[in-house]
mmCIF file of C-alpha atoms in Angstrom:
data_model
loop_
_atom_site.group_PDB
_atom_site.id
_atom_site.type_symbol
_atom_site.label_atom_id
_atom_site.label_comp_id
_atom_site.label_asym_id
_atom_site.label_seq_id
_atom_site.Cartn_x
_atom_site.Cartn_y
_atom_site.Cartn_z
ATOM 1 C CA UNK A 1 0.000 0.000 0.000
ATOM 2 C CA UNK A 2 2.789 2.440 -0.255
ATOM 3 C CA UNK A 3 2.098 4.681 -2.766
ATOM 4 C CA UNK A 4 2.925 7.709 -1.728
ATOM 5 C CA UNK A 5 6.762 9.308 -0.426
ATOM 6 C CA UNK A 6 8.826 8.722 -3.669
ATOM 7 C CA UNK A 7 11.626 8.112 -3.610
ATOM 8 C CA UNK A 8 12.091 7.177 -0.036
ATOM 9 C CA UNK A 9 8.327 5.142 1.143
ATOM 10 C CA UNK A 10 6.625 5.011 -1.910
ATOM 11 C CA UNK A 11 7.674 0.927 -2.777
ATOM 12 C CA UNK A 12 4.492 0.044 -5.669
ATOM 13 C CA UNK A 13 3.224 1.914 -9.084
ATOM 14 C CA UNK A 14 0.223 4.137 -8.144
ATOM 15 C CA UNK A 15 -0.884 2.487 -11.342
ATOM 16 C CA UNK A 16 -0.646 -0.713 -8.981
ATOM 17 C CA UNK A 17 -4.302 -0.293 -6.433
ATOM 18 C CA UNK A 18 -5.038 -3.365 -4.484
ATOM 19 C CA UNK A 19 -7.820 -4.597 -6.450
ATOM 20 C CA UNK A 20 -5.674 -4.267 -9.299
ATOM 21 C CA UNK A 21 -2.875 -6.109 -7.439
ATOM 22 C CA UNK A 22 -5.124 -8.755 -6.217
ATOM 23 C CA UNK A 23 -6.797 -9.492 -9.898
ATOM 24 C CA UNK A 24 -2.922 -9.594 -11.292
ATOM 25 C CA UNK A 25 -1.493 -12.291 -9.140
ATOM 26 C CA UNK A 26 -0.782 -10.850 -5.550
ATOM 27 C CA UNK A 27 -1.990 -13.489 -2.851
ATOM 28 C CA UNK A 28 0.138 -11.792 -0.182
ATOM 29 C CA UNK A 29 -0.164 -8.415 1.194
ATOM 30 C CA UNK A 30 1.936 -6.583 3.424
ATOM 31 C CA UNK A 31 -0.060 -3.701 5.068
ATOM 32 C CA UNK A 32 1.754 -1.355 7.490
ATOM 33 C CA UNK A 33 -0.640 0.758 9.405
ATOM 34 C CA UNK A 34 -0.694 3.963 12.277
ATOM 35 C CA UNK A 35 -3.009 5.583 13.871
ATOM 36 C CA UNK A 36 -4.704 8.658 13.168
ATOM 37 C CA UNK A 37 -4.565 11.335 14.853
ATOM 38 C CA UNK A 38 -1.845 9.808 16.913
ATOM 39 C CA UNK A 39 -2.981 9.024 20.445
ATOM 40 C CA UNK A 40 -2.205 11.782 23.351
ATOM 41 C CA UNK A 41 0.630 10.519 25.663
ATOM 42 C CA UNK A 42 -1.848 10.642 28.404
ATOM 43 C CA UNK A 43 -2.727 7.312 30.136
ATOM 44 C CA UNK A 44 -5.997 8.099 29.577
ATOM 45 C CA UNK A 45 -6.000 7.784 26.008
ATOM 46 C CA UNK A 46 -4.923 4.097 25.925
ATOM 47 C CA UNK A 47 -8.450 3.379 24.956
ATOM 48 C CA UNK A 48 -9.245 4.963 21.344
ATOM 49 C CA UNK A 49 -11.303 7.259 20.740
ATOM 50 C CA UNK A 50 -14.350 7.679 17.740
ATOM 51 C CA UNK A 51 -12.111 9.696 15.639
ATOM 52 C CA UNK A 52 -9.011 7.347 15.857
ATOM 53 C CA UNK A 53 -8.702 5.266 12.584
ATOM 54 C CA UNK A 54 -5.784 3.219 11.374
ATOM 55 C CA UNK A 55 -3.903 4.104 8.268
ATOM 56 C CA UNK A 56 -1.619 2.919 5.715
ATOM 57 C CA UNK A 57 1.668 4.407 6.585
ATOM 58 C CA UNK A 58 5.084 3.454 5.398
ATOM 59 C CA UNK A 59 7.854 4.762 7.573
ATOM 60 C CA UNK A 60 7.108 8.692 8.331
ATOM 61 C CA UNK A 61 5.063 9.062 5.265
ATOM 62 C CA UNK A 62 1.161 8.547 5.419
ATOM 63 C CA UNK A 63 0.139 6.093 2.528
ATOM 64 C CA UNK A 64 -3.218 8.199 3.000
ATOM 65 C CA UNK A 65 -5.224 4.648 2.273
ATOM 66 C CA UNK A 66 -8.004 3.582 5.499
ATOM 67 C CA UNK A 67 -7.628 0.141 6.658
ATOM 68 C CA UNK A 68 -11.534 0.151 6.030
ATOM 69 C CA UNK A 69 -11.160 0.718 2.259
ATOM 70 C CA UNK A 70 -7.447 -2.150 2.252
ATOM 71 C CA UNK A 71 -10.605 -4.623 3.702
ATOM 72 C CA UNK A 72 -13.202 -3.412 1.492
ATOM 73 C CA UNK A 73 -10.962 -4.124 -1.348
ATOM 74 C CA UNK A 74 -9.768 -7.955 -0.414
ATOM 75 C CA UNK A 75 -13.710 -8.597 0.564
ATOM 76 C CA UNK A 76 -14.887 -7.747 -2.884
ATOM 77 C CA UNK A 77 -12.218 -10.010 -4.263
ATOM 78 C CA UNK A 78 -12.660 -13.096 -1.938
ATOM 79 C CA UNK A 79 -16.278 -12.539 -2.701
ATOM 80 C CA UNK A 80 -16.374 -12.453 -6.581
ATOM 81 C CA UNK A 81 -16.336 -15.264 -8.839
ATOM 82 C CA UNK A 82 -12.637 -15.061 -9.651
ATOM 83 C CA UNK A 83 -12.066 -14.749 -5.931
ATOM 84 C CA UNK A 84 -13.764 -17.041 -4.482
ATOM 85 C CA UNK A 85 -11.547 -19.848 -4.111
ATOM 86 C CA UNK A 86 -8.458 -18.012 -3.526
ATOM 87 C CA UNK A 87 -6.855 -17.405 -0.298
ATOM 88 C CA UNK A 88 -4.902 -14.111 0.507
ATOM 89 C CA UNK A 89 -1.877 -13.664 3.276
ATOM 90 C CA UNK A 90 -2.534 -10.517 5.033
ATOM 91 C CA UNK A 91 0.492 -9.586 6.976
ATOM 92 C CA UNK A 92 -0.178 -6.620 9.363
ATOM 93 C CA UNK A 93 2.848 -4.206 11.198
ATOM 94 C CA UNK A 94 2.420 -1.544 13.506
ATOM 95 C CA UNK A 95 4.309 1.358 11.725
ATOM 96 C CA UNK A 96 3.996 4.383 14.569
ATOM 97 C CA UNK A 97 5.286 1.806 17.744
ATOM 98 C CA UNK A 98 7.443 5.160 18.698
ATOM 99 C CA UNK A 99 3.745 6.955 19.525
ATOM 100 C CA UNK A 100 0.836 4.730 19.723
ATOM 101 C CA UNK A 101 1.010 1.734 22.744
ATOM 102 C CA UNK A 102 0.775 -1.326 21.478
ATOM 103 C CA UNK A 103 -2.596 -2.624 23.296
ATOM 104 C CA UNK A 104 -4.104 0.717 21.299
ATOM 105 C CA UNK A 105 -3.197 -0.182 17.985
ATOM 106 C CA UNK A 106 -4.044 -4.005 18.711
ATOM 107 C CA UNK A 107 -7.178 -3.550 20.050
ATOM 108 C CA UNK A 108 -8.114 -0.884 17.020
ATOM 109 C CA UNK A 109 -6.698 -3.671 14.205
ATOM 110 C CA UNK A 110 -9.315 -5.992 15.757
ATOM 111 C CA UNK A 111 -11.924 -3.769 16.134
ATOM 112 C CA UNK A 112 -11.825 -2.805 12.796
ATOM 113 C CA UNK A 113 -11.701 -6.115 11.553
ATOM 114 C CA UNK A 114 -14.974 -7.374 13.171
ATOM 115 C CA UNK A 115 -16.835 -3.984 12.578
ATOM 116 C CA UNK A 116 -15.238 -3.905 8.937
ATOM 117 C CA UNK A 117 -16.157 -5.533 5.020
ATOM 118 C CA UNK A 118 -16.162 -9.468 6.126
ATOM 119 C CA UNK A 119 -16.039 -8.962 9.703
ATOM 120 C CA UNK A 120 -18.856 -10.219 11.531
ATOM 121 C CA UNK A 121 -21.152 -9.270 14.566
ATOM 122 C CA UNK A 122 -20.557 -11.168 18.069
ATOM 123 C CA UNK A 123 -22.824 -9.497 19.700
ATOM 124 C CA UNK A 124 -25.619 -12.445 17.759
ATOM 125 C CA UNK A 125 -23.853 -15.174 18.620
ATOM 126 C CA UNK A 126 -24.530 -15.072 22.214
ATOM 127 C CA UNK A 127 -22.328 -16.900 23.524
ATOM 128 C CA UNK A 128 -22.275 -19.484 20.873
ATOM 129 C CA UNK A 129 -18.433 -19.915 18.701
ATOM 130 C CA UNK A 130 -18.125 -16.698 17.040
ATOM 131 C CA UNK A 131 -18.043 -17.071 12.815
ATOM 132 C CA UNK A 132 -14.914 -15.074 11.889
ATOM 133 C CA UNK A 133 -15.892 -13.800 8.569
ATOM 134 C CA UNK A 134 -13.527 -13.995 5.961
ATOM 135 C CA UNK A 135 -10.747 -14.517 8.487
ATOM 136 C CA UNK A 136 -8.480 -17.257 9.637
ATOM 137 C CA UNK A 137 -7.113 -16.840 13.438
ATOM 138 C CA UNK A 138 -5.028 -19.363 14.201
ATOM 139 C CA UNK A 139 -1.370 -19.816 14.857
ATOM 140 C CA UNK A 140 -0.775 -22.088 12.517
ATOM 141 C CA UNK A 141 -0.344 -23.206 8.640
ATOM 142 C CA UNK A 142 -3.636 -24.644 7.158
ATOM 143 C CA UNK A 143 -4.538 -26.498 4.298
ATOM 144 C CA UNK A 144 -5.723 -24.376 1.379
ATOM 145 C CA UNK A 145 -9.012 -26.371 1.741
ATOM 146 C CA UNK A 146 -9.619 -24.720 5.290
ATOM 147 C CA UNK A 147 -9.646 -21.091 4.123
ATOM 148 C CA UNK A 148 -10.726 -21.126 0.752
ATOM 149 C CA UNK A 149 -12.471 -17.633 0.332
ATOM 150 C CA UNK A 150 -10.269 -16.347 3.211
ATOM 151 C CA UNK A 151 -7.576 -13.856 4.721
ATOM 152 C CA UNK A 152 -5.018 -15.940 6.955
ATOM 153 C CA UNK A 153 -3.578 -13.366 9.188
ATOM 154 C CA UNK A 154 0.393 -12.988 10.116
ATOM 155 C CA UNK A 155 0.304 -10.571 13.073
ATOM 156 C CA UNK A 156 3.841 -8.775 13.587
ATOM 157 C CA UNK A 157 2.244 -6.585 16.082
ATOM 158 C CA UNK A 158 -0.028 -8.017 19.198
ATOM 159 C CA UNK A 159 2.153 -7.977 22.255
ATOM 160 C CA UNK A 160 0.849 -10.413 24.595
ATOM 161 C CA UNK A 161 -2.646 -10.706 22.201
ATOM 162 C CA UNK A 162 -4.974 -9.277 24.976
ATOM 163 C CA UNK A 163 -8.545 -8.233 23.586
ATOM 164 C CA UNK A 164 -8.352 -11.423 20.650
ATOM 165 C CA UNK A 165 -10.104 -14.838 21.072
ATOM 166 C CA UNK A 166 -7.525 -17.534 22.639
ATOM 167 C CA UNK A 167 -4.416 -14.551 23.088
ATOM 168 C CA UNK A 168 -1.835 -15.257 21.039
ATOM 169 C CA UNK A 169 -3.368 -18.533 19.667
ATOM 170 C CA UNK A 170 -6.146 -16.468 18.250
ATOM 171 C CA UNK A 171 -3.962 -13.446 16.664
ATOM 172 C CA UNK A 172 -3.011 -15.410 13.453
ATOM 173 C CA UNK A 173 0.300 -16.468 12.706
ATOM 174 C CA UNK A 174 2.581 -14.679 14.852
ATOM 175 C CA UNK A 175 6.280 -14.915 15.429
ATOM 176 C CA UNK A 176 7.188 -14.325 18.899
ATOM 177 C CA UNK A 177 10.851 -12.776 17.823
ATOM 178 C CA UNK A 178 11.511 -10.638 14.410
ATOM 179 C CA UNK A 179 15.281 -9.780 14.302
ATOM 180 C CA UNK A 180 15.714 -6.535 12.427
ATOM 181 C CA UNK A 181 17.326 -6.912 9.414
ATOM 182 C CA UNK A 182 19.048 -10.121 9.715
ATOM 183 C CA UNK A 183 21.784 -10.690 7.086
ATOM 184 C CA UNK A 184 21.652 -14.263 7.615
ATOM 185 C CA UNK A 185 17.746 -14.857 8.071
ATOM 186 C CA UNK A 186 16.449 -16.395 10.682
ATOM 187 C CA UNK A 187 13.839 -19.598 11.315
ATOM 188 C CA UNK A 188 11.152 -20.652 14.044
ATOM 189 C CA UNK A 189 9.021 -22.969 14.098
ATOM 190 C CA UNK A 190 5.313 -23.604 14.073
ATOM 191 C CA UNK A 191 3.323 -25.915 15.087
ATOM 192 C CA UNK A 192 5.642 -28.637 13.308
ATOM 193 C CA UNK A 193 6.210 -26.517 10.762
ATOM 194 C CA UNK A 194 9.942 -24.592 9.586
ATOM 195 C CA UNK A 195 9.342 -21.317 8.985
ATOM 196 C CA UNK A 196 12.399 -19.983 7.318
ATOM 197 C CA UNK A 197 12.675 -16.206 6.798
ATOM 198 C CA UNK A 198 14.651 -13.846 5.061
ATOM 199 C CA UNK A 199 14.283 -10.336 5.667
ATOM 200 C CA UNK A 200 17.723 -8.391 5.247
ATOM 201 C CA UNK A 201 16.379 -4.865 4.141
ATOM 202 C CA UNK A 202 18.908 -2.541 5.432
ATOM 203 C CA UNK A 203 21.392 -3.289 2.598
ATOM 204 C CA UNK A 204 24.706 -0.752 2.315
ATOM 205 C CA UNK A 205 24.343 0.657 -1.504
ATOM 206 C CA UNK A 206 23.011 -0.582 -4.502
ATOM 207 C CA UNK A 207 26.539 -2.202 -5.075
ATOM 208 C CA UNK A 208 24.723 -5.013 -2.302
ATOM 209 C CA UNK A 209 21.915 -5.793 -4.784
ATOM 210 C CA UNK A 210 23.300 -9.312 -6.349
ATOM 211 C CA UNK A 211 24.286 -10.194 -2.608
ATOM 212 C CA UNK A 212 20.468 -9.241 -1.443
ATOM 213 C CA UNK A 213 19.201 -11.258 -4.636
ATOM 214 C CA UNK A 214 21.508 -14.671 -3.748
ATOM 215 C CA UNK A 215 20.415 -14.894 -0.238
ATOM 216 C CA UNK A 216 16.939 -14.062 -0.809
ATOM 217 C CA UNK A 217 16.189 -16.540 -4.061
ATOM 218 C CA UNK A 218 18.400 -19.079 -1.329
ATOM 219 C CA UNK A 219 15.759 -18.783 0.946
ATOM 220 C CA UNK A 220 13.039 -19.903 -1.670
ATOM 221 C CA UNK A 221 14.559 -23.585 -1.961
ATOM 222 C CA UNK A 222 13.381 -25.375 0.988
ATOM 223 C CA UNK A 223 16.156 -27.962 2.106
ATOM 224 C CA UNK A 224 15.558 -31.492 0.756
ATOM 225 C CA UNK A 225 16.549 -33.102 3.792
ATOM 226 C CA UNK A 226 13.988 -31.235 6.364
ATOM 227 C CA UNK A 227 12.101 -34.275 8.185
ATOM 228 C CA UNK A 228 8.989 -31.648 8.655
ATOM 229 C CA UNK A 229 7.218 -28.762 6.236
ATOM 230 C CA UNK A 230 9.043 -26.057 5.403
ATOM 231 C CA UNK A 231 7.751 -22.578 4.768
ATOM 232 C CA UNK A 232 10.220 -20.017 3.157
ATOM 233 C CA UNK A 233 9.266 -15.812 3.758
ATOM 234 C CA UNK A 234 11.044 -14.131 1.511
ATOM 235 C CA UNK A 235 11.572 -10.031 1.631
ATOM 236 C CA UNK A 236 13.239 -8.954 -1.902
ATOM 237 C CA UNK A 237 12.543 -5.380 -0.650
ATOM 238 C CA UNK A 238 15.674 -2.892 0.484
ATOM 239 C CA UNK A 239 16.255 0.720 1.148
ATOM 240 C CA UNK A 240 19.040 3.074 2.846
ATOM 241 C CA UNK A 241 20.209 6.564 2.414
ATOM 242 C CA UNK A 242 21.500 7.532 -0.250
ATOM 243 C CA UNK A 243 22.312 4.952 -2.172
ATOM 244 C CA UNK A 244 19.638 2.420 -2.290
ATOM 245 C CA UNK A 245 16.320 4.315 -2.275
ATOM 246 C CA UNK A 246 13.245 1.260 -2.783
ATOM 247 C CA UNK A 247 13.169 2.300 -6.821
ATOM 248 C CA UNK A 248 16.411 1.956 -7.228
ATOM 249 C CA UNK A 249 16.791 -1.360 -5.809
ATOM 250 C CA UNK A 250 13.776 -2.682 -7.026
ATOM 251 C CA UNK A 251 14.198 -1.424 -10.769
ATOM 252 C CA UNK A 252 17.601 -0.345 -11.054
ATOM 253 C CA UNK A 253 18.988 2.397 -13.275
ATOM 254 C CA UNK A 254 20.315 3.678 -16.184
ATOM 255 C CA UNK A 255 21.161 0.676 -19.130
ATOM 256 C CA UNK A 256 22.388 -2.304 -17.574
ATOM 257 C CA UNK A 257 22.210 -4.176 -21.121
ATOM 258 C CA UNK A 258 24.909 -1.614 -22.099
ATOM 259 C CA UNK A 259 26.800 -2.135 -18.857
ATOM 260 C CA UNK A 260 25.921 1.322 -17.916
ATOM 261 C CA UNK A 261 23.545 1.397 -15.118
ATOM 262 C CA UNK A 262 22.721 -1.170 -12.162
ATOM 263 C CA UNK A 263 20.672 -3.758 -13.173
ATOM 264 C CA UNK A 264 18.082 -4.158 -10.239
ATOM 265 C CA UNK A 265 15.981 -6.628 -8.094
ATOM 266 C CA UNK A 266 13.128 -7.377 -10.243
ATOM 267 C CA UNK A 267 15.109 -8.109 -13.188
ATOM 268 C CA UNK A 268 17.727 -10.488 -11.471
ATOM 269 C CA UNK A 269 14.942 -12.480 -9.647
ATOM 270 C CA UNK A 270 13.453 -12.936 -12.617
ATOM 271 C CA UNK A 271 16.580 -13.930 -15.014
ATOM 272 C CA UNK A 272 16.662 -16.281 -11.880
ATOM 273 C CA UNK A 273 13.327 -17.838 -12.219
ATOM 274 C CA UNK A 274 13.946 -18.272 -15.777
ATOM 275 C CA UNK A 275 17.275 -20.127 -15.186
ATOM 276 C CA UNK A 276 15.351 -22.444 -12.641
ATOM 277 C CA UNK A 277 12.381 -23.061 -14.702
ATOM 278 C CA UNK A 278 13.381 -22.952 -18.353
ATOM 279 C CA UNK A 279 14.957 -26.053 -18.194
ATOM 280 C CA UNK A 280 12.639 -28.987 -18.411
ATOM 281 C CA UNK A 281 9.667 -28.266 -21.161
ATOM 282 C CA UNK A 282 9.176 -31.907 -20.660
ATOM 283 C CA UNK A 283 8.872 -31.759 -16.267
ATOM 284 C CA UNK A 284 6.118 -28.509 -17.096
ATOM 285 C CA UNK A 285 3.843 -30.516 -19.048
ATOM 286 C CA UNK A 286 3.617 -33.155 -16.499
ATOM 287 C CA UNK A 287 3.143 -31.536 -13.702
ATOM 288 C CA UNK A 288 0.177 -30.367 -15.114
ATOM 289 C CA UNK A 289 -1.344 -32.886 -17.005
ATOM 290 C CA UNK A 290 -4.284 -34.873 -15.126
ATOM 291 C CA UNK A 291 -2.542 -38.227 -16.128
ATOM 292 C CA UNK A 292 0.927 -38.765 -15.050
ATOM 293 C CA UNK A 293 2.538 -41.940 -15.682
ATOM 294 C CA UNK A 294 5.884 -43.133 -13.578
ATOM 295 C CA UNK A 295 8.517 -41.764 -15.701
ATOM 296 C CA UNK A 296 7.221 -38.404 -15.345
ATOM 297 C CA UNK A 297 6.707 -38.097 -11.506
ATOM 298 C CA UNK A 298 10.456 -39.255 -12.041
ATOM 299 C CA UNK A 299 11.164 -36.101 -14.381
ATOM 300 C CA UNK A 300 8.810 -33.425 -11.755
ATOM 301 C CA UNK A 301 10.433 -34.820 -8.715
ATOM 302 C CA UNK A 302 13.512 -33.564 -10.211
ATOM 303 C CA UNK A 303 12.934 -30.040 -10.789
ATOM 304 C CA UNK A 304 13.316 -27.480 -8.220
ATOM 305 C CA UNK A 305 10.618 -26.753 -5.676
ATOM 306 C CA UNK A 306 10.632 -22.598 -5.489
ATOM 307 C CA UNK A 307 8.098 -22.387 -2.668
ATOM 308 C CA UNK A 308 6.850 -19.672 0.247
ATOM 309 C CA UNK A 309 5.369 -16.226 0.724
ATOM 310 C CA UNK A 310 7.364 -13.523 -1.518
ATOM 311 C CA UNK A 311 7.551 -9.868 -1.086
ATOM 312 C CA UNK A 312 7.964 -7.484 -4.042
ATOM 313 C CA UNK A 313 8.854 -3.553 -4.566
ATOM 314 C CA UNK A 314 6.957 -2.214 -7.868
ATOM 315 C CA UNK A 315 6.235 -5.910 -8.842
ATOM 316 C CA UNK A 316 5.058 -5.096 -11.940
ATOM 317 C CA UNK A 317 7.936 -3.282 -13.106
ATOM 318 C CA UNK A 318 10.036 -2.981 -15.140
ATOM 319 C CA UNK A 319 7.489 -3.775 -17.866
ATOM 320 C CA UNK A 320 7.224 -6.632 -19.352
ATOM 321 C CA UNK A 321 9.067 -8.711 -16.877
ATOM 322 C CA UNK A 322 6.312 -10.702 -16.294
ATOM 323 C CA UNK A 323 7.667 -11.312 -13.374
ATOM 324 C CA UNK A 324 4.645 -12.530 -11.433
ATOM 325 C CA UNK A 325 3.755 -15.797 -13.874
ATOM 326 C CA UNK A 326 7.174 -16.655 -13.369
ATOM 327 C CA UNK A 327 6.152 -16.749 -9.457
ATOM 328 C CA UNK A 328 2.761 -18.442 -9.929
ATOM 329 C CA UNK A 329 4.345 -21.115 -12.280
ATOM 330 C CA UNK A 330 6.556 -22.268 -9.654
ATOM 331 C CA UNK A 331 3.484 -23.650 -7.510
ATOM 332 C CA UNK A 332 3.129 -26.181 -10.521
ATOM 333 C CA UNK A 333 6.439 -27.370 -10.838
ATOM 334 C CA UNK A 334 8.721 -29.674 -8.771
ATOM 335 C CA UNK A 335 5.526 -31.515 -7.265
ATOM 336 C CA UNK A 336 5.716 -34.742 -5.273
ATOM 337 C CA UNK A 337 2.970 -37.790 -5.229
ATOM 338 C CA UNK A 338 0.604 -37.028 -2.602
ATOM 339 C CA UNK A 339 1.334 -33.257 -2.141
ATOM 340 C CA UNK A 340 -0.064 -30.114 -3.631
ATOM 341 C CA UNK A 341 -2.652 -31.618 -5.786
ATOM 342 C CA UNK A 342 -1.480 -34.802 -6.818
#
């Protein structure tokens, strides 16, 4: 949702809205929020008030986009006929922890969520298990039979998860610990499953762009020999000042081709995709035929499995890049007998 602030916040095309990124591909949001107007420092105002909202923010900048209209948005999606059967990761972080407690901005992320598009009313329920709407609470991984139609929420905000149904059990998935821009990336685990993640953002200069793209696409392989289910988060976003602004890294500059200019993010993930994928015509077609016979599970089991959640600066750019089907193609390839569809 950050739109706004170029070139320091603004990290996605204006051209890019949510319904458009949504209908193109996107099945994982991040949305960074704050509240406005910021609460007093008073302890009195740890409860909000009528006129408090949350907003999209991205660093200092306001994004200038209501959390009401981000959930109208995915609702009208997960409730159209394209929609439907889809499932969207909605990861939420509190972007104005320097001003607003974080009770305040939990208990307003919730409240707007049950008052908002696909929320639902508990006050009918009366006492009976409360229907979450389009949402899915818990801390853990489902099936993509399970939510269907849904938002599965990562929480990296919540505190102790006071105010939501079960406490931290009922706040989505939520990592306890987020290490700030780990070079290395860092794992945890959940409920049996590996979460590996990979969120080095705080890279020197542009000149760190092919290290950022190594150990990011790294982190998209899950290790063959993990005895439990591995799920790779991936961050291909950066920024510092001066020399690695979001465009920059994201799209690079000048003519690369030419060797004059820095060829950026987007491009090199996608010349790796390629690279990955563009070399078995013959593992493609059967991993998506209906009929597979032994000698091609033998050819899909060998190609790579590129899983996990990926997050992209201006991921439609540069043009033509098609960067996206390259992403979506990957959940058809490298598929094992009775896993993902088989």
């Amino acid at each position: 949702m950050a739109f706004h602030g170029w070139p320091i916040s603004q990290c996605q095309s204006p051209s890019t809205p949510l319904a458009s990124q949504l209908l193109g591909g996107i099945r994982v949001i991040d949305v960074r929020l704050a509240v406005i107007p910021p609460p007093s420092p008073k302890p009195s105002a740890l409860n909000a008030t009528r006129t408090q909202e949350l907003i999209a923010y991205h660093g200092l900048w306001p994004q200038k986009t209501p959390f009401t209209a981000i959930l109208n948005d995915v609702h009208k999606f997960l409730t159209s006929p394209i929609g439907s059967k889809e499932t969207i990761i909605m990861s939420i972080k509190q972007e104005d922890f320097a001003v607003t407690p974080a009770p305040l901005f939990s208990q307003l992320v919730r409240d707007t969520i049950v008052r908002g598009p696909g929320g639902w009313a508990e006050a009918s329920t009366k006492g009976a298990e409360v229907n979450k709407g389009m949402w899915f609470f818990e801390n853990r991984i489902p099936k993509l039979g399970e939510v269907r139609g849904k938002v599965v929420l990562l929480s990296r905000f919540g505190g102790n998860g006071d105010g939501w149904d079960g406490g931290l059990e009922g706040l989505g998935i939520h990592p306890t610990t987020w290490p700030d821009s780990d070079k290395n990336g860092f794992e945890w685990e959940l409920k049996g499953t590996r979460v590996r993640t990979h969120d080095w953002y705080g890279i020197p200069s542009f000149f760190s762009i092919p290290e950022k793209v190594q150990r990011a696409t790294a982190n998209l392989l899950p290790p063959v020999d993990s005895l439990q289910p591995v799920l790779p988060i991936t961050y291909f976003s950066a920024a510092s000042f001066p020399l690695a602004f979001p465009p920059m890294v994201a799209k690079g500059f000048g003519w690369p081709k030419w060797g004059l200019g820095v060829e950026g993010v987007n491009r090199k993930v996608g010349g790796w995709l390629l690279d990955k994928l563009g070399g078995n015509a013959a593992a493609a077609s059967a991993s998506k035929s209906d009929v597979v016979d032994e000698k091609q599970r033998e050819i899909v089991a060998e190609e790579p499995r590129i899983r996990g959640w990926t997050f992209l600066d201006y991921y439609s750019e540069p043009a033509g890049g098609d960067l996206i089907p390259l992403l979506v193609e990957c959940n058809f390839r490298g598929r094992k007998l009775g896993e993902e569809g088989w």
